[in-house]
Amino acid sequence: MKKGLLFVVVALIASMAVFGCEKAQMKETIEGAVGDAMDTAPEMGVESPAPNLPATVATIVLDANGKKNCFDVWVATTDAERMTGLMNRESLPEEGGMWFVMSEGQCDNPSGENCNFWMKDTEIPLDVIFVSKEMKVASIFPDAVPGSLDMIASDAPYQYVLEINGGMAAEMGLKAGDAVTKQIGHDGCSE
C-alpha cells in the first residue's frame, strides 16, 4: 500500500509539472493528498509519518477568547499509542500535538486507574489539556516538566487529552469550558 501512496504522489507531481502548476499550489495539493491518505492510514496499513507516532492525524480546534486555534495532531487510540505519547521527541511543531482518545467512561472518575499522565522520557515541556466527552476543556495542566515522573491528573471527568507545546494554553487564554472541535483541515482557523 505504501507503493500505491508513493505512486499517487509521484503522479501528482508529474501532472502538475506538465500543466505548469505553481510551486505553492503543488505543495498544497501534495500535502492534501498525503493528509487524506494519512486520515485513513490504519485501514490502508500505512506506517506512522514519524517514529513512535500513530499514523492517524486530525486537526483539533481550540476556541479561546473568540479565536479559533488549530493544531495538527497525531491521534492515539490504542493502549500502546497512549503509553508512548510524545516520548523521545526533541521537538514538536508550534501548532502540533497529540490527541489521546480514552475508552468510553474510563476517566469519568479522573482519579481512577489509567487516567494519569506523566512526562517519563518526554523531552519537551507540554501543556496537557483534558477535554470532556461534551468537547469542552475540563482542566489544564500547564508546562509539564520534561522527564518528570510526577502524576498529571485532571480534577474533572474527561474523555480526551490534548498535548501541545508548553505555554501555548496560557498564550491563547484557554480556560475550562472553552469549546474543542475535531475537524479535517483548517477551515475557520486563525492564521
XYZ file of N, CA and C in Angstrom:
573
model
N 0.812 -1.188 0.000
C 0.000 0.000 0.000
C 0.865 1.265 0.000
N 2.060 1.196 0.623
C 2.956 2.343 0.607
C 3.343 2.672 -0.825
N 3.532 1.640 -1.658
C 3.885 1.885 -3.056
C 2.758 2.617 -3.760
N 1.506 2.274 -3.419
C 0.351 2.947 -4.018
C 0.322 4.418 -3.665
N 0.579 4.758 -2.399
C 0.607 6.148 -1.960
C 1.737 6.891 -2.655
N 2.909 6.275 -2.754
C 4.043 6.880 -3.429
C 3.699 7.135 -4.897
N 3.043 6.174 -5.543
C 2.649 6.324 -6.938
C 1.719 7.528 -7.107
N 0.744 7.707 -6.192
C -0.196 8.821 -6.277
C 0.549 10.149 -6.166
N 1.474 10.250 -5.226
C 2.225 11.488 -5.038
C 3.096 11.774 -6.258
N 3.799 10.769 -6.779
C 4.642 10.953 -7.966
C 3.779 11.360 -9.163
N 2.627 10.731 -9.323
C 1.730 11.069 -10.427
C 1.248 12.515 -10.307
N 0.936 12.964 -9.094
C 0.516 14.350 -8.882
C 1.625 15.321 -9.269
N 2.828 15.031 -8.841
C 3.965 15.907 -9.157
C 4.171 15.976 -10.665
N 4.150 14.836 -11.311
C 4.364 14.797 -12.763
C 3.272 15.567 -13.500
N 2.018 15.366 -13.116
C 0.932 16.049 -13.824
C 0.973 17.552 -13.575
N 1.373 17.964 -12.386
C 1.462 19.394 -12.104
C 2.600 20.036 -12.880
N 3.697 19.315 -13.007
C 4.823 19.840 -13.772
C 4.419 20.016 -15.231
N 3.700 19.047 -15.785
C 3.273 19.104 -17.189
C 2.319 20.261 -17.413
N 1.394 20.495 -16.453
C 0.390 21.536 -16.633
C 0.807 22.879 -16.036
N 2.053 22.986 -15.597
C 2.612 24.272 -15.175
C 2.071 24.828 -13.876
N 1.723 23.991 -12.923
C 1.240 24.486 -11.634
C 2.360 25.205 -10.903
N 1.984 26.198 -10.137
C 2.961 26.912 -9.336
C 3.414 26.042 -8.178
N 4.631 26.314 -7.692
C 5.234 25.513 -6.614
C 4.345 25.477 -5.361
N 3.782 26.616 -4.944
C 2.957 26.668 -3.729
C 1.705 25.812 -3.901
N 1.078 25.903 -5.082
C -0.119 25.112 -5.343
C 0.225 23.624 -5.354
N 1.380 23.273 -5.929
C 1.818 21.878 -5.988
C 2.016 21.342 -4.572
N 2.687 22.128 -3.726
C 2.944 21.701 -2.348
C 1.630 21.480 -1.609
N 0.683 22.418 -1.747
C -0.609 22.312 -1.065
C -1.377 21.077 -1.531
N -1.363 20.809 -2.830
C -2.080 19.657 -3.364
C -1.454 18.352 -2.884
N -0.136 18.280 -2.890
C 0.552 17.064 -2.438
C 0.288 16.843 -0.957
N 0.417 17.915 -0.143
C 0.154 17.767 1.290
C -1.277 17.322 1.529
N -2.222 17.846 0.747
C -3.622 17.446 0.885
C -3.820 15.978 0.564
N -3.179 15.514 -0.505
C -3.307 14.108 -0.889
C -2.702 13.192 0.161
N -1.528 13.571 0.657
C -0.876 12.764 1.686
C -1.697 12.814 2.970
N -2.207 14.013 3.322
C -3.027 14.151 4.522
C -4.280 13.302 4.452
N -4.968 13.318 3.292
C -6.160 12.484 3.124
C -5.813 11.018 3.281
N -4.683 10.620 2.716
C -4.262 9.220 2.834
C -3.940 8.870 4.281
N -3.312 9.804 5.012
C -2.948 9.530 6.400
C -4.180 9.426 7.282
N -5.281 10.160 6.938
C -6.507 10.045 7.726
C -7.038 8.619 7.719
N -6.780 7.895 6.645
C -7.260 6.520 6.541
C -6.123 5.525 6.679
N -5.001 5.983 7.204
C -3.805 5.154 7.290
C -4.017 3.816 7.980
N -4.736 3.736 9.117
C -4.878 2.436 9.757
C -5.554 1.413 8.839
N -6.569 1.861 8.099
C -7.250 0.947 7.190
C -6.350 0.543 6.027
N -5.445 1.450 5.643
C -4.582 1.202 4.497
C -3.304 0.478 4.881
N -2.995 0.399 6.170
C -1.767 -0.247 6.603
C -0.537 0.622 6.409
N -0.719 1.948 6.319
C 0.405 2.861 6.128
C 1.118 3.061 7.456
N 2.436 3.102 7.417
C 3.210 3.301 8.632
C 3.080 4.738 9.127
N 3.400 4.943 10.381
C 3.356 6.246 11.016
C 4.217 7.245 10.257
N 3.783 8.542 10.190
C 4.567 9.550 9.490
C 5.855 9.919 10.215
N 6.019 9.515 11.455
C 7.231 9.801 12.221
C 7.457 8.659 13.194
N 8.694 8.467 13.623
C 8.961 7.384 14.567
C 8.112 7.513 15.818
N 7.637 6.427 16.323
C 6.855 6.267 17.545
C 5.551 7.056 17.579
N 5.024 7.467 16.434
C 3.762 8.189 16.420
C 2.722 7.417 15.616
N 1.446 7.513 16.037
C 0.390 6.840 15.284
C 0.275 7.411 13.872
N -0.261 6.629 12.970
C -0.410 7.072 11.588
C -1.610 8.005 11.420
N -2.599 7.910 12.276
C -3.802 8.719 12.122
C -3.535 10.155 12.564
N -3.969 11.109 11.739
C -3.799 12.520 12.054
C -5.149 13.228 11.962
N -5.276 14.361 12.657
C -6.507 15.146 12.649
C -6.159 16.588 12.974
N -7.145 17.463 12.878
C -6.999 18.848 13.297
C -7.916 19.073 14.494
N -7.347 19.578 15.574
C -8.115 19.919 16.766
C -8.169 21.433 16.846
N -9.358 21.979 17.072
C -9.548 23.422 17.148
C -9.946 23.794 18.574
N -9.183 24.708 19.164
C -9.489 25.237 20.490
C -10.041 26.647 20.302
N -11.237 26.892 20.840
C -11.874 28.201 20.724
C -11.597 28.974 22.006
N -10.572 29.816 21.989
C -10.160 30.577 23.169
C -10.304 32.066 22.892
N -11.021 32.758 23.750
C -11.218 34.202 23.621
C -11.770 34.592 22.255
N -12.677 33.793 21.716
C -13.294 34.101 20.432
C -12.396 33.850 19.231
N -11.229 33.275 19.449
C -10.294 32.994 18.353
C -10.106 31.485 18.230
N -10.206 30.991 17.025
C -10.021 29.557 16.783
C -8.540 29.278 16.541
N -8.005 28.319 17.288
C -6.591 27.945 17.199
C -6.503 26.492 16.778
N -5.878 26.229 15.626
C -5.808 24.875 15.071
C -4.500 24.194 15.419
N -4.601 22.898 15.701
C -3.430 22.071 15.972
C -3.536 20.787 15.154
N -2.498 20.500 14.379
C -2.428 19.231 13.655
C -1.870 18.214 14.635
N -2.620 17.157 14.863
C -2.262 16.215 15.929
C -2.201 14.786 15.418
N -1.366 14.002 16.088
C -1.395 12.561 15.920
C -2.440 12.052 16.893
N -3.205 11.053 16.491
C -4.300 10.537 17.309
C -3.892 9.205 17.923
N -3.888 9.158 19.255
C -3.528 7.941 19.997
C -4.803 7.277 20.494
N -5.109 6.097 19.953
C -6.333 5.406 20.338
C -6.082 4.061 21.010
N -4.892 3.510 20.835
C -4.599 2.203 21.433
C -3.821 2.398 22.730
N -3.808 1.369 23.571
C -3.034 1.442 24.814
C -1.565 1.736 24.531
N -0.998 1.081 23.525
C 0.420 1.282 23.198
C 0.684 2.721 22.761
N -0.195 3.278 21.929
C -0.024 4.661 21.470
C -0.170 5.639 22.634
N -1.150 5.391 23.504
C -1.350 6.279 24.663
C -0.174 6.193 25.629
N 0.391 5.003 25.816
C 1.526 4.837 26.732
C 2.782 5.523 26.197
N 2.972 5.492 24.886
C 4.168 6.081 24.275
C 4.033 7.597 24.145
N 2.872 8.059 23.734
C 2.640 9.501 23.613
C 3.722 10.193 22.810
N 4.239 11.284 23.345
C 5.267 12.076 22.657
C 6.661 11.819 23.227
N 6.865 10.631 23.777
C 8.173 10.279 24.332
C 9.273 10.337 23.270
N 10.456 10.680 23.714
C 11.678 10.633 22.903
C 11.655 11.539 21.679
N 10.863 12.582 21.704
C 10.866 13.576 20.626
C 11.616 14.804 21.116
N 12.456 15.359 20.264
C 13.234 16.534 20.636
C 12.479 17.830 20.403
N 11.440 17.774 19.572
C 10.679 18.986 19.280
C 9.269 18.609 18.845
N 8.442 19.619 18.766
C 7.060 19.470 18.331
C 6.739 20.711 17.513
N 6.135 20.568 16.332
C 5.783 21.773 15.574
C 4.961 22.728 16.437
N 5.102 24.027 16.196
C 4.412 25.019 17.024
C 2.918 24.740 17.109
N 2.306 24.378 16.021
C 0.871 24.098 16.006
C 0.624 22.600 15.866
N 1.459 21.813 16.545
C 1.325 20.363 16.531
C 0.964 19.853 17.904
N 0.668 18.566 17.974
C 0.344 17.975 19.260
C -0.085 16.531 19.136
N -0.624 16.013 20.220
C -1.142 14.648 20.236
C -2.501 14.658 20.922
N -3.439 13.921 20.336
C -4.818 13.803 20.814
C -5.010 12.377 21.316
N -5.268 12.226 22.597
C -5.463 10.917 23.213
C -6.960 10.655 23.349
N -7.404 9.518 22.842
C -8.798 9.118 22.965
C -8.873 8.029 24.022
N -9.543 8.340 25.125
C -9.681 7.387 26.215
C -10.917 6.524 25.964
N -10.971 5.354 26.553
C -12.134 4.480 26.425
C -13.346 5.163 27.044
N -14.521 4.894 26.480
C -15.774 5.468 26.978
C -15.901 5.249 28.480
N -16.061 6.316 29.244
C -16.262 6.240 30.686
C -15.004 5.966 31.503
N -13.878 5.724 30.849
C -12.640 5.364 31.547
C -12.231 6.412 32.581
N -12.407 7.687 32.249
C -11.958 8.738 33.156
C -13.120 9.605 33.647
N -14.310 8.967 33.798
C -15.430 9.667 34.431
C -15.068 9.979 35.879
N -14.270 9.094 36.488
C -13.675 9.336 37.797
C -12.189 9.560 37.509
N -11.764 10.831 37.359
C -10.403 11.099 36.886
C -9.284 10.575 37.781
N -9.600 10.199 39.016
C -8.558 9.629 39.865
C -8.475 8.115 39.694
N -9.264 7.584 38.758
C -9.284 6.144 38.515
C -8.031 5.630 37.839
N -7.966 4.319 37.725
C -6.820 3.664 37.113
C -6.674 4.072 35.651
N -5.441 4.259 35.199
C -5.102 4.606 33.820
C -5.626 5.970 33.377
N -5.809 6.897 34.318
C -6.271 8.241 33.957
C -5.223 9.313 34.212
N -4.065 8.919 34.695
C -2.993 9.877 34.950
C -1.968 9.840 33.828
N -1.316 10.970 33.634
C -0.253 11.094 32.650
C 1.038 11.418 33.388
N 2.168 11.271 32.705
C 3.452 11.677 33.246
C 4.349 12.060 32.085
N 5.542 12.539 32.394
C 6.453 13.042 31.366
C 7.691 12.164 31.204
N 7.612 10.921 31.645
C 8.742 9.998 31.520
C 9.215 9.957 30.061
N 10.502 10.119 29.866
C 11.128 10.072 28.538
C 10.566 11.103 27.561
N 9.897 12.126 28.070
C 9.394 13.208 27.221
C 10.370 14.365 27.355
N 10.880 14.836 26.218
C 11.977 15.798 26.218
C 11.547 17.255 26.061
N 10.259 17.498 25.839
C 9.793 18.865 25.609
C 8.697 19.218 26.620
N 8.649 20.475 27.097
C 7.570 20.866 28.009
C 6.232 20.865 27.267
N 5.197 20.411 27.933
C 3.887 20.296 27.297
C 2.789 20.893 28.168
N 1.764 21.436 27.520
C 0.512 21.744 28.195
C -0.374 20.522 27.982
N -0.952 20.011 29.063
C -1.828 18.843 28.993
C -3.249 19.352 29.217
N -4.073 19.239 28.185
C -5.428 19.782 28.211
C -6.415 18.619 28.241
N -7.180 18.520 29.312
C -8.169 17.464 29.482
C -9.490 17.966 28.913
N -10.140 17.128 28.087
C -11.345 17.536 27.359
C -12.484 16.576 27.692
N -13.640 17.122 28.014
C -14.807 16.311 28.377
C -15.410 15.637 27.152
N -16.289 14.664 27.392
C -16.962 13.987 26.274
C -17.882 14.954 25.529
N -18.239 16.072 26.171
C -19.042 17.114 25.519
C -18.173 18.059 24.689
N -16.882 17.762 24.600
C -15.906 18.543 23.828
C -15.747 19.967 24.366
N -15.564 20.036 25.687
C -15.242 21.288 26.379
C -13.963 21.049 27.176
N -13.152 22.088 27.337
C -11.956 21.967 28.165
C -12.412 21.685 29.594
N -11.971 20.546 30.147
C -12.324 20.172 31.521
C -11.322 20.776 32.501
N -10.034 20.670 32.187
C -8.981 21.251 33.016
C -7.685 21.313 32.207
N -6.754 22.094 32.709
C -5.472 22.285 32.023
C -4.338 22.100 33.022
N -3.354 21.311 32.640
C -2.124 21.189 33.416
C -1.048 21.859 32.567
N -0.640 23.097 32.930
C 0.307 23.840 32.093
C 1.761 23.468 32.354
N 2.551 23.595 31.313
C 4.016 23.479 31.400
C 4.505 22.258 32.165
N 4.041 21.080 31.768
C 4.528 19.839 32.378
C 6.033 19.734 32.140
N 6.763 19.366 33.179
C 8.226 19.367 33.166
C 8.769 18.126 32.449
N 9.624 18.324 31.443
C 10.211 17.177 30.729
C 10.877 16.196 31.699
N 10.625 14.918 31.481
C 11.258 13.861 32.255
C 10.656 13.614 33.627
N 9.724 14.446 34.067
C 9.158 14.302 35.409
C 8.328 13.025 35.532
N 8.457 12.367 36.675
C 7.654 11.176 36.955
C 6.437 11.514 37.821
N 6.230 12.805 38.116
C 5.047 13.223 38.870
C 3.798 12.957 38.032
N 2.740 12.530 38.695
C 1.488 12.239 38.001
C 0.781 13.539 37.618
N 0.268 13.556 36.409
C -0.503 14.684 35.895
C -1.945 14.201 35.814
N -2.834 14.886 36.529
C -4.223 14.429 36.595
C -5.170 15.602 36.418
N -6.394 15.269 36.053
C -7.458 16.252 35.946
C -8.298 16.190 37.210
N -8.854 17.323 37.594
C -9.775 17.316 38.721
C -11.222 17.204 38.245
N -11.412 17.057 36.933
C -12.749 16.926 36.351
C -12.767 15.731 35.395
N -13.935 15.099 35.229
C -14.024 13.974 34.290
C -13.630 14.398 32.873
N -13.071 13.450 32.119
C -12.685 13.745 30.740
C -12.720 12.483 29.881
N -12.744 12.681 28.571
C -12.736 11.588 27.590
C -11.520 11.667 26.681
N -10.972 12.889 26.535
C -9.859 13.120 25.613
C -8.781 13.946 26.309
N -7.572 13.874 25.770
C -6.472 14.700 26.261
C -5.724 15.237 25.045
N -5.418 16.518 25.089
C -4.629 17.154 24.043
C -3.321 17.611 24.666
N -2.204 17.200 24.074
C -0.893 17.683 24.494
C -0.354 18.599 23.400
N 0.024 19.818 23.819
C 0.609 20.797 22.903
C 1.852 21.387 23.569
N 2.600 22.172 22.836
C 3.801 22.794 23.392
C 3.477 23.583 24.654
N 4.357 23.470 25.652
C 4.182 24.176 26.914
C 4.061 25.674 26.725
N 3.121 26.283 27.425
C 2.909 27.724 27.368
C 1.872 28.172 26.361
N 1.485 27.289 25.430
C 0.531 27.670 24.380
C -0.862 27.948 24.948
N -1.313 27.158 25.932
C -2.652 27.350 26.505
C -2.758 28.744 27.123
N -1.746 29.149 27.886
C -1.756 30.481 28.502
C -1.688 31.565 27.433
N -0.861 31.341 26.415
C -0.727 32.315 25.329
C -2.065 32.555 24.629
N -2.868 31.496 24.474
C -4.185 31.609 23.840
C -5.239 32.153 24.794
N -4.985 32.059 26.098
C -6.000 32.423 27.086
C -7.028 31.314 27.256
N -6.614 30.072 26.997
C -7.513 28.925 27.090
C -7.915 28.693 28.544
N -9.194 28.341 28.748
C -9.674 28.095 30.102
C -10.728 26.986 30.098
N -11.006 26.456 31.284
C -12.039 25.422 31.421
C -13.349 25.949 30.850
N -14.042 25.071 30.108
C -15.320 25.437 29.493
C -15.199 25.853 28.039
N -13.987 26.173 27.572
C -13.811 26.561 26.167
C -14.113 25.373 25.260
N -14.648 25.678 24.077
C -15.049 24.648 23.121
C -13.852 24.035 22.403
N -13.974 22.742 22.112
C -12.963 21.988 21.381
C -13.682 21.259 20.256
N -13.133 21.300 19.050
C -13.711 20.534 17.944
C -12.617 19.775 17.219
N -13.022 18.683 16.598
C -12.118 17.883 15.775
C -12.636 18.005 14.349
N -11.756 18.335 13.430
C -12.173 18.522 12.046
C -11.058 18.109 11.095
N -11.379 18.116 9.827
C -10.382 17.854 8.792
C -10.031 19.201 8.186
N -8.762 19.539 8.188
C -8.320 20.802 7.600
C -8.439 21.976 8.550
N -8.084 23.166 8.053
C -8.003 24.357 8.884
C -9.098 25.374 8.578
N -10.237 24.945 8.037
C -11.324 25.881 7.734
C -11.743 26.621 8.988
N -11.782 27.954 8.911
C -12.233 28.768 10.026
C -11.189 29.004 11.103
N -9.953 28.587 10.872
C -8.916 28.764 11.880
C -8.171 30.069 11.662
N -7.625 30.590 12.752
C -6.808 31.809 12.679
C -5.512 31.487 11.965
N -5.023 32.413 11.256
C -3.728 32.225 10.578
C -2.714 33.144 11.184
